PDB file of C-alpha atoms in Angstrom:
ATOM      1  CA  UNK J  14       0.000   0.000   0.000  1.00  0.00           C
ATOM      2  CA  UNK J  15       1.465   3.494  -0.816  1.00  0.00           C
ATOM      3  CA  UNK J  16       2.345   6.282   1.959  1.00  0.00           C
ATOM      4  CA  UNK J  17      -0.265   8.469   0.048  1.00  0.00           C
ATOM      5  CA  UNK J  18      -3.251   5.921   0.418  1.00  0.00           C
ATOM      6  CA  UNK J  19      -1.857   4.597   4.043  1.00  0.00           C
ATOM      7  CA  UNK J  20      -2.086   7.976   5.406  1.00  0.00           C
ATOM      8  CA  UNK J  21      -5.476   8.681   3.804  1.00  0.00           C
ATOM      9  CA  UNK J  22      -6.761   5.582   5.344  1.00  0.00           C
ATOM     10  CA  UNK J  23      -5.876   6.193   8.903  1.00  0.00           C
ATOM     11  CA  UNK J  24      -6.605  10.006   8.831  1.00  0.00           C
ATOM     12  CA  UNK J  25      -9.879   9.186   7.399  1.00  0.00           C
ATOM     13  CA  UNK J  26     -10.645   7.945  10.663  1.00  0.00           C
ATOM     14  CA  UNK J  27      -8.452   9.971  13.099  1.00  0.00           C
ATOM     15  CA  UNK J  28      -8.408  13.424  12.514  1.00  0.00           C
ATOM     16  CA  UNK J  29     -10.860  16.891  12.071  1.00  0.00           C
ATOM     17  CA  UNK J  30     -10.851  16.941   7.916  1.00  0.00           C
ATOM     18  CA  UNK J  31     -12.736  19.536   8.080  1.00  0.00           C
ATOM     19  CA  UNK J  32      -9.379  21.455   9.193  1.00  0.00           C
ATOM     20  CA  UNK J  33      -8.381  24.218   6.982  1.00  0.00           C
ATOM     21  CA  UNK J  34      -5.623  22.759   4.863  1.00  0.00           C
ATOM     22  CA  UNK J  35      -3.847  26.182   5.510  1.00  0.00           C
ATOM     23  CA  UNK J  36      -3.613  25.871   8.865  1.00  0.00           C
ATOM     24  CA  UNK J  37      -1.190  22.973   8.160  1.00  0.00           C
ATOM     25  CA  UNK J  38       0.841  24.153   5.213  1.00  0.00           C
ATOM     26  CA  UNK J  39       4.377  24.836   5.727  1.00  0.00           C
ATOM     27  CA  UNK J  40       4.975  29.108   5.114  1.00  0.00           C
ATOM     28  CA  UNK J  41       8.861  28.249   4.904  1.00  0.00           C
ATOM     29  CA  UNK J  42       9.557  26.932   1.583  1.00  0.00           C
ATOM     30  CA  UNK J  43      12.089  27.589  -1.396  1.00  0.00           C
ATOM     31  CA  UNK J  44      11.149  28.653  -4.754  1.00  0.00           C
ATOM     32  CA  UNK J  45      13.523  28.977  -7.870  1.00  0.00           C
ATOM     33  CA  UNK J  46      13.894  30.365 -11.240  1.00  0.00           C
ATOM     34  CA  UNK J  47      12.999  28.096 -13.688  1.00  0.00           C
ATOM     35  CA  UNK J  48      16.542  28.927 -15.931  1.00  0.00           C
ATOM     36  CA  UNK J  49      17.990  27.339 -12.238  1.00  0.00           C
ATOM     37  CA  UNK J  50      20.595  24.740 -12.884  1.00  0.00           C
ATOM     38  CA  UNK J  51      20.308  21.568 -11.081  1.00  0.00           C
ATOM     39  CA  UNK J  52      23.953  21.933  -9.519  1.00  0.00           C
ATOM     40  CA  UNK J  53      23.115  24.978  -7.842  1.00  0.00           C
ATOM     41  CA  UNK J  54      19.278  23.872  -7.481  1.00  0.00           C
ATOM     42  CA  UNK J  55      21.135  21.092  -5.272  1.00  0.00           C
ATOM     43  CA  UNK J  56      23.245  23.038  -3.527  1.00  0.00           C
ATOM     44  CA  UNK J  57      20.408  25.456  -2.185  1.00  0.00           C
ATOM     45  CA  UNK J  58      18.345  22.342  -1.199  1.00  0.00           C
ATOM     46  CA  UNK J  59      21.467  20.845   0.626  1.00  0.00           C
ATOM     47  CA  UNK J  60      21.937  24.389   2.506  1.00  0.00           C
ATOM     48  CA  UNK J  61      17.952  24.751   3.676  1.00  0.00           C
ATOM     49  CA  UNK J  62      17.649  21.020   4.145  1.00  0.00           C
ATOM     50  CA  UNK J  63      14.919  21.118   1.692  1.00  0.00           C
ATOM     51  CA  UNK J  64      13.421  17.909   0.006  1.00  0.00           C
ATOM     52  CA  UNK J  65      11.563  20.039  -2.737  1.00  0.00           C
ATOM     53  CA  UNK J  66      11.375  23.799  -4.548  1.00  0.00           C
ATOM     54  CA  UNK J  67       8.455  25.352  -6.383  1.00  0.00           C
ATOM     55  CA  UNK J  68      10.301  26.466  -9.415  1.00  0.00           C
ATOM     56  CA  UNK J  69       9.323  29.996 -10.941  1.00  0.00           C
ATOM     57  CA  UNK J  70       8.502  31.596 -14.355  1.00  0.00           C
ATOM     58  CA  UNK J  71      11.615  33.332 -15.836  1.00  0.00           C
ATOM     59  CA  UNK J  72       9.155  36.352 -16.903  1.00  0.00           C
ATOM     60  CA  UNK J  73       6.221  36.415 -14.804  1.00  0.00           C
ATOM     61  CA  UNK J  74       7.865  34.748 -11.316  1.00  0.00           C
ATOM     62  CA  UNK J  75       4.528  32.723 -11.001  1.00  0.00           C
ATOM     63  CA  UNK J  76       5.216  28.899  -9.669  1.00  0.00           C
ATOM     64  CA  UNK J  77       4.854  26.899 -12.749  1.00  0.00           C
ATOM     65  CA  UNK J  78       6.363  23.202 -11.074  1.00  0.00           C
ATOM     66  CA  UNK J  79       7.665  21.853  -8.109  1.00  0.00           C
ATOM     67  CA  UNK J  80      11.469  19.697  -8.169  1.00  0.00           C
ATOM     68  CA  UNK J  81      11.668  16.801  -5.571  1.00  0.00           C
ATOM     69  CA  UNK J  82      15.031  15.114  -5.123  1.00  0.00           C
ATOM     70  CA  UNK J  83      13.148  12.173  -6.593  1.00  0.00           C
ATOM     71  CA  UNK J  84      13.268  14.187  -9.938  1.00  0.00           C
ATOM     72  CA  UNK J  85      16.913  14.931  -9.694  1.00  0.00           C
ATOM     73  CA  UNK J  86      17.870  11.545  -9.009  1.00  0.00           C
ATOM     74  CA  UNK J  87      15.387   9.632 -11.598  1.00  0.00           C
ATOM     75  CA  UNK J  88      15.459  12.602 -14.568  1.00  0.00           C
ATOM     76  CA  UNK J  89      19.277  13.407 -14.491  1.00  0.00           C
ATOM     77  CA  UNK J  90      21.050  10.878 -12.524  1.00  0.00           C
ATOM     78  CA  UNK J  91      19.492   7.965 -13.968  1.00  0.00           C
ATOM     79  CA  UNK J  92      19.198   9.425 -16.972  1.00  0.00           C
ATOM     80  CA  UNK J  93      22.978  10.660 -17.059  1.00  0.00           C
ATOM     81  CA  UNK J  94      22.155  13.865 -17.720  1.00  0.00           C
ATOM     82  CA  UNK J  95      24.858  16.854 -16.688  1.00  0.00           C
ATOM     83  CA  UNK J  96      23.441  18.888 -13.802  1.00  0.00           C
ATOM     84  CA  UNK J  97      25.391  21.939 -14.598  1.00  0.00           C
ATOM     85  CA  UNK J  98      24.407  21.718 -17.787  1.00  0.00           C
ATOM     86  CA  UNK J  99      20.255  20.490 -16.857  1.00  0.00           C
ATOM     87  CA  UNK J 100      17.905  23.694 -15.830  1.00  0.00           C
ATOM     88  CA  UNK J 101      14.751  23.122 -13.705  1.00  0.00           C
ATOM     89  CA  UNK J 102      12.199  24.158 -16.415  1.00  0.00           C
ATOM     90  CA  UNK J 103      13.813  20.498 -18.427  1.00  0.00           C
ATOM     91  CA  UNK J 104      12.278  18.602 -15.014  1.00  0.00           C
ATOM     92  CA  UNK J 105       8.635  20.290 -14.301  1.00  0.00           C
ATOM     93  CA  UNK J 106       5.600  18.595 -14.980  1.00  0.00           C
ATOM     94  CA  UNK J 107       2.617  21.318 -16.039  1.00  0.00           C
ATOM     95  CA  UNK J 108       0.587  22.379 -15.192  1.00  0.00           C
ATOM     96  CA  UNK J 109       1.119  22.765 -11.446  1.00  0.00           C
ATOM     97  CA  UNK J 110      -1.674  21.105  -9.331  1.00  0.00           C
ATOM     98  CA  UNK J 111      -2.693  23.892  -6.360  1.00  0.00           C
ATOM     99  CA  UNK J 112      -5.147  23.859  -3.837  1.00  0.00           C
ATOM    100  CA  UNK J 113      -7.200  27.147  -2.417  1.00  0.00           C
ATOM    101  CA  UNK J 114      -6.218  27.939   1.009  1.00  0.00           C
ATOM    102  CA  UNK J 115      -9.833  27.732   2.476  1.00  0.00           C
ATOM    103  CA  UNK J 116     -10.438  24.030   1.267  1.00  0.00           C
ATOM    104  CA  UNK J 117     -10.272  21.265   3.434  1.00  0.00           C
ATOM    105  CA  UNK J 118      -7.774  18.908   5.025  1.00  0.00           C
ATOM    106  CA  UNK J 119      -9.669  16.032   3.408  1.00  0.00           C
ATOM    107  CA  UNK J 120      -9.781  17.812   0.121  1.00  0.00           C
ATOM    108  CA  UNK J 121      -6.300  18.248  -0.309  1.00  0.00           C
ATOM    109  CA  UNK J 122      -5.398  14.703   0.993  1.00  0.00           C
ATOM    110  CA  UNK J 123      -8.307  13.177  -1.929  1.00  0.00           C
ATOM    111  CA  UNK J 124      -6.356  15.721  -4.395  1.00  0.00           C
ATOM    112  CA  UNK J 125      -3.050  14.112  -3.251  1.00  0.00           C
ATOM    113  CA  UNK J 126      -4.492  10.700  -3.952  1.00  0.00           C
ATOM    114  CA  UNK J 127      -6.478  10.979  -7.210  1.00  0.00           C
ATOM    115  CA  UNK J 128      -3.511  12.596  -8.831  1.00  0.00           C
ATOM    116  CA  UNK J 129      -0.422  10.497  -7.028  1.00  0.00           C
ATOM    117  CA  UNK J 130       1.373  13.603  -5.374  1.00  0.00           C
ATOM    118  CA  UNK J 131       2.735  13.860  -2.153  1.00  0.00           C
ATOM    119  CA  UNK J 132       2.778  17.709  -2.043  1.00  0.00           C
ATOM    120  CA  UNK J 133       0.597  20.625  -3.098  1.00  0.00           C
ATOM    121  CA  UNK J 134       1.247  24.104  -2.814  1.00  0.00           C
ATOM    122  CA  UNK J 135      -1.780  25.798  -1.147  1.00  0.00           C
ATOM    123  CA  UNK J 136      -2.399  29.474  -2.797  1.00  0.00           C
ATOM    124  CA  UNK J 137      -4.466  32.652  -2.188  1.00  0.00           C
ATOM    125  CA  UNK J 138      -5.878  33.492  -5.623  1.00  0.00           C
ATOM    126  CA  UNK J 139      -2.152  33.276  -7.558  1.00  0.00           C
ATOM    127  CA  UNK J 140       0.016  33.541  -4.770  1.00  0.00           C
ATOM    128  CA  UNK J 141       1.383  30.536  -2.950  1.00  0.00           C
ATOM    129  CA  UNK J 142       0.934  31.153   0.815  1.00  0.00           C
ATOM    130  CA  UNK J 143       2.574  27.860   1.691  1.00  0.00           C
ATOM    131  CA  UNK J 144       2.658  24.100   0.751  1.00  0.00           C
ATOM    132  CA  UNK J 145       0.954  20.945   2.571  1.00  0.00           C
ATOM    133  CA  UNK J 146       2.873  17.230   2.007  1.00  0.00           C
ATOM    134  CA  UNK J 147       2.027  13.713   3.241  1.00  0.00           C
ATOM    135  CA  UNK J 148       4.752  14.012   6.108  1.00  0.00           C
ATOM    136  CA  UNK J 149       2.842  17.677   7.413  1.00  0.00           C
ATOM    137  CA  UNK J 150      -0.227  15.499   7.617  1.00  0.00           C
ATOM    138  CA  UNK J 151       1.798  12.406   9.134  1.00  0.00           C
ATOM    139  CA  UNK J 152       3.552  14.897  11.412  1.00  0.00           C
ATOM    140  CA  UNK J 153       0.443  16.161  12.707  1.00  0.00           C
ATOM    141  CA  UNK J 154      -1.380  13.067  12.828  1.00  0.00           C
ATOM    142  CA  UNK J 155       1.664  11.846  15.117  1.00  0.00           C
ATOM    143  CA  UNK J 156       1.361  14.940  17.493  1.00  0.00           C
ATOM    144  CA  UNK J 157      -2.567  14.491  18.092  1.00  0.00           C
ATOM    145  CA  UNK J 158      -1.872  10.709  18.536  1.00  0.00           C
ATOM    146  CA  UNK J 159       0.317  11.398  20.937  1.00  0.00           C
ATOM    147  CA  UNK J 160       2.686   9.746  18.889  1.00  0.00           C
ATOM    148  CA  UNK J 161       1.121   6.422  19.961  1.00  0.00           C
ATOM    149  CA  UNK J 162      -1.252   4.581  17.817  1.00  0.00           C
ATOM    150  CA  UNK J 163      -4.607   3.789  20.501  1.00  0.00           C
ATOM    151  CA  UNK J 164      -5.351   0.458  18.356  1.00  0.00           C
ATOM    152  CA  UNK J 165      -1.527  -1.143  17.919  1.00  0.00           C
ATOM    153  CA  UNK J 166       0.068   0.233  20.906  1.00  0.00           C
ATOM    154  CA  UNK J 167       2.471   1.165  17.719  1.00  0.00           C
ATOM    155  CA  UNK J 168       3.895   4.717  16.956  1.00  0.00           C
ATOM    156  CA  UNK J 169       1.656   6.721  14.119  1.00  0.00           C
ATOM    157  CA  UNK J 170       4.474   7.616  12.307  1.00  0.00           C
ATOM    158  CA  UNK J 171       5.848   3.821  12.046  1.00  0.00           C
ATOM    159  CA  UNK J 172       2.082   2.748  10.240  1.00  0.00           C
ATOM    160  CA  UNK J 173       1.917   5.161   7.818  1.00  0.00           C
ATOM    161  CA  UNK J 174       5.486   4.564   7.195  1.00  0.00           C
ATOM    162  CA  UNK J 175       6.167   0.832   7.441  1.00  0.00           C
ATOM    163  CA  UNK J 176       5.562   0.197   3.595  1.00  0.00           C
ATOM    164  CA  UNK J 177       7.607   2.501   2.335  1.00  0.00           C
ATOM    165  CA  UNK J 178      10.410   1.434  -0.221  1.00  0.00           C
ATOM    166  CA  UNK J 179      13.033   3.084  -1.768  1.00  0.00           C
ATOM    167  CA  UNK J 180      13.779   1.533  -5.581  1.00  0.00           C
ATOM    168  CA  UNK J 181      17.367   1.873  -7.423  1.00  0.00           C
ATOM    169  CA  UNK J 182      16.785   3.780 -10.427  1.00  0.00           C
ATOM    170  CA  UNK J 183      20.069   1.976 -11.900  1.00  0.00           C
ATOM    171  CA  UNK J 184      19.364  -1.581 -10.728  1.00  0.00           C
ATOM    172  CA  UNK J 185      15.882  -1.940  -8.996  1.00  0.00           C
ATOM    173  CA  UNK J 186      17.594  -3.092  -5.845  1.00  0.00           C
ATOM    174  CA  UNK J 187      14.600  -1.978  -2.934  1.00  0.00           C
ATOM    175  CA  UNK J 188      15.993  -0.398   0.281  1.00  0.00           C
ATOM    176  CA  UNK J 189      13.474   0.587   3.263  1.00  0.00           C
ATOM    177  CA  UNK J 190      15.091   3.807   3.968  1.00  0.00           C
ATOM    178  CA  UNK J 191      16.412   6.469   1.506  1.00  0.00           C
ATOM    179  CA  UNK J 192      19.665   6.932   3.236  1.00  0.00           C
ATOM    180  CA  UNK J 193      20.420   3.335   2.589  1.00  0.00           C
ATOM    181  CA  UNK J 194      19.350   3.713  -1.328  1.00  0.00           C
ATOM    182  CA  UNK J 195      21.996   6.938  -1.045  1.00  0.00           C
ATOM    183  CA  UNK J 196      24.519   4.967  -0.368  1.00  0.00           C
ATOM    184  CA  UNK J 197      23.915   2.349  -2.414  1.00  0.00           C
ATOM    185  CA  UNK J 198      24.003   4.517  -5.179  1.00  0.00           C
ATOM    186  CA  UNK J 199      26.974   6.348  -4.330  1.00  0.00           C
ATOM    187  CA  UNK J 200      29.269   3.320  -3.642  1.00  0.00           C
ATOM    188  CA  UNK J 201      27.750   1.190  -6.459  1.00  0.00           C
ATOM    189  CA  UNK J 202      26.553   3.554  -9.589  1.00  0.00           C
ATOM    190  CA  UNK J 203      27.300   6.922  -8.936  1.00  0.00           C
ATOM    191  CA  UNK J 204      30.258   8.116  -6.752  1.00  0.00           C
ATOM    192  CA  UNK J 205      30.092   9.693  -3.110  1.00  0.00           C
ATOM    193  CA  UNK J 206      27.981  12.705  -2.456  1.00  0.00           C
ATOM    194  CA  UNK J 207      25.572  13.408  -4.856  1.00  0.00           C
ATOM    195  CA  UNK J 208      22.578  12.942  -2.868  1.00  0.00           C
ATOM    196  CA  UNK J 209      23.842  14.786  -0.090  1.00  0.00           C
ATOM    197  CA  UNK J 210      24.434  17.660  -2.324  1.00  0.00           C
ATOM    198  CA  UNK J 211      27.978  17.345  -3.396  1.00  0.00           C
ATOM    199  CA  UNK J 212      27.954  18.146  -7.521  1.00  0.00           C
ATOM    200  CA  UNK J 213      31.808  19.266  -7.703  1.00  0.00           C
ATOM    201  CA  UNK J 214      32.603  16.017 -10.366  1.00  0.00           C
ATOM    202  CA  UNK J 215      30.035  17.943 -12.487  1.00  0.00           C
TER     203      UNK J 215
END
């Protein structure tokens, strides 16, 4: 079962849906020109300890796409393309899917499942005013919880994880936790660091 569906399952059942989904969206997040290259894209990512960016029109500065490190590792490392030489705009998938910032928790987690995302920026007419993602919800989930799961005795944040796998992009090898995958890919395909933000061979 994917993280998405888990943690629509359980929070189906757990939490106030009718939550604003603004009210959990994360205000501190990164955004990018779109003429970006992935080196530096990395580097800025590495230096906020951020997982994703909302990438921005050249022109207009609107968010057109969002870059995970998923997409760097699957759309240039796999695909050997040269991160100094890859911008962001090569990687974004349009158009970007938004939610308003008066909608509910449960409609952004059904929006996260029909369309297979795990995060959506949350906007005030054209402006994005922050962006919810499956761990927010998980996070929160885990604080009301208590971080202790009433049926299992279990922690929250170990059910909505627990079928989570991590897949080689190279050689389909399956790892539980990304750092492992990291390394794996580092020692095996790729050469140390590039995860971790370390593009200097490029």
């Amino acid at each position: 079962m994917s993280l998405i569906l888990s943690a629509y399952l359980i929070l189906m059942t757990t939490m106030n849906l009718s939550q604003k989904v603004s009210d959990l969206a994360e205000k501190d997040f990164t955004a990018l020109d779109e003429n970006l290259t992935i080196d530096k894209a990395a580097q800025i990512m590495q230096n906020k300890g951020s997982t994703s960016v909302l990438v921005t029109d050249n022109r207009s500065g609107k968010p057109v796409g969002i870059i995970t490190e998923k997409d760097i590792l699957y759309r240039v490392v796999a695909e050997n393309r040269a991160p100094s030489k890859t911008r962001l705009k090569k990687l974004i998938s349009s158009p970007l899917i938004t939610i308003d910032e008066r909608s509910s928790l449960k409609d952004a987690i059904s929006l996260m499942t029909s369309k297979g995302i795990r995060r959506l920026p949350v906007v005030r007419g054209d402006t994005v005013v922050g962006i919810v993602n499956v761990m927010s919800v998980i996070g929160h989930l885990y604080e009301e919880k208590g971080g202790v799961d009433s049926e299992t005795g279990g922690s929250a944040m170990n059910i909505l994880v627990k079928d989570t796998i991590f897949t080689c992009p190279y050689c389909q090898s399956i790892f539980k936790e990304k750092g492992e995958m990291s390394k794996h890919i580092d020692r095996i395909h790729v050469g140390s660091g590039l995860l971790e933000g370390d593009v200097r061979r490029w």
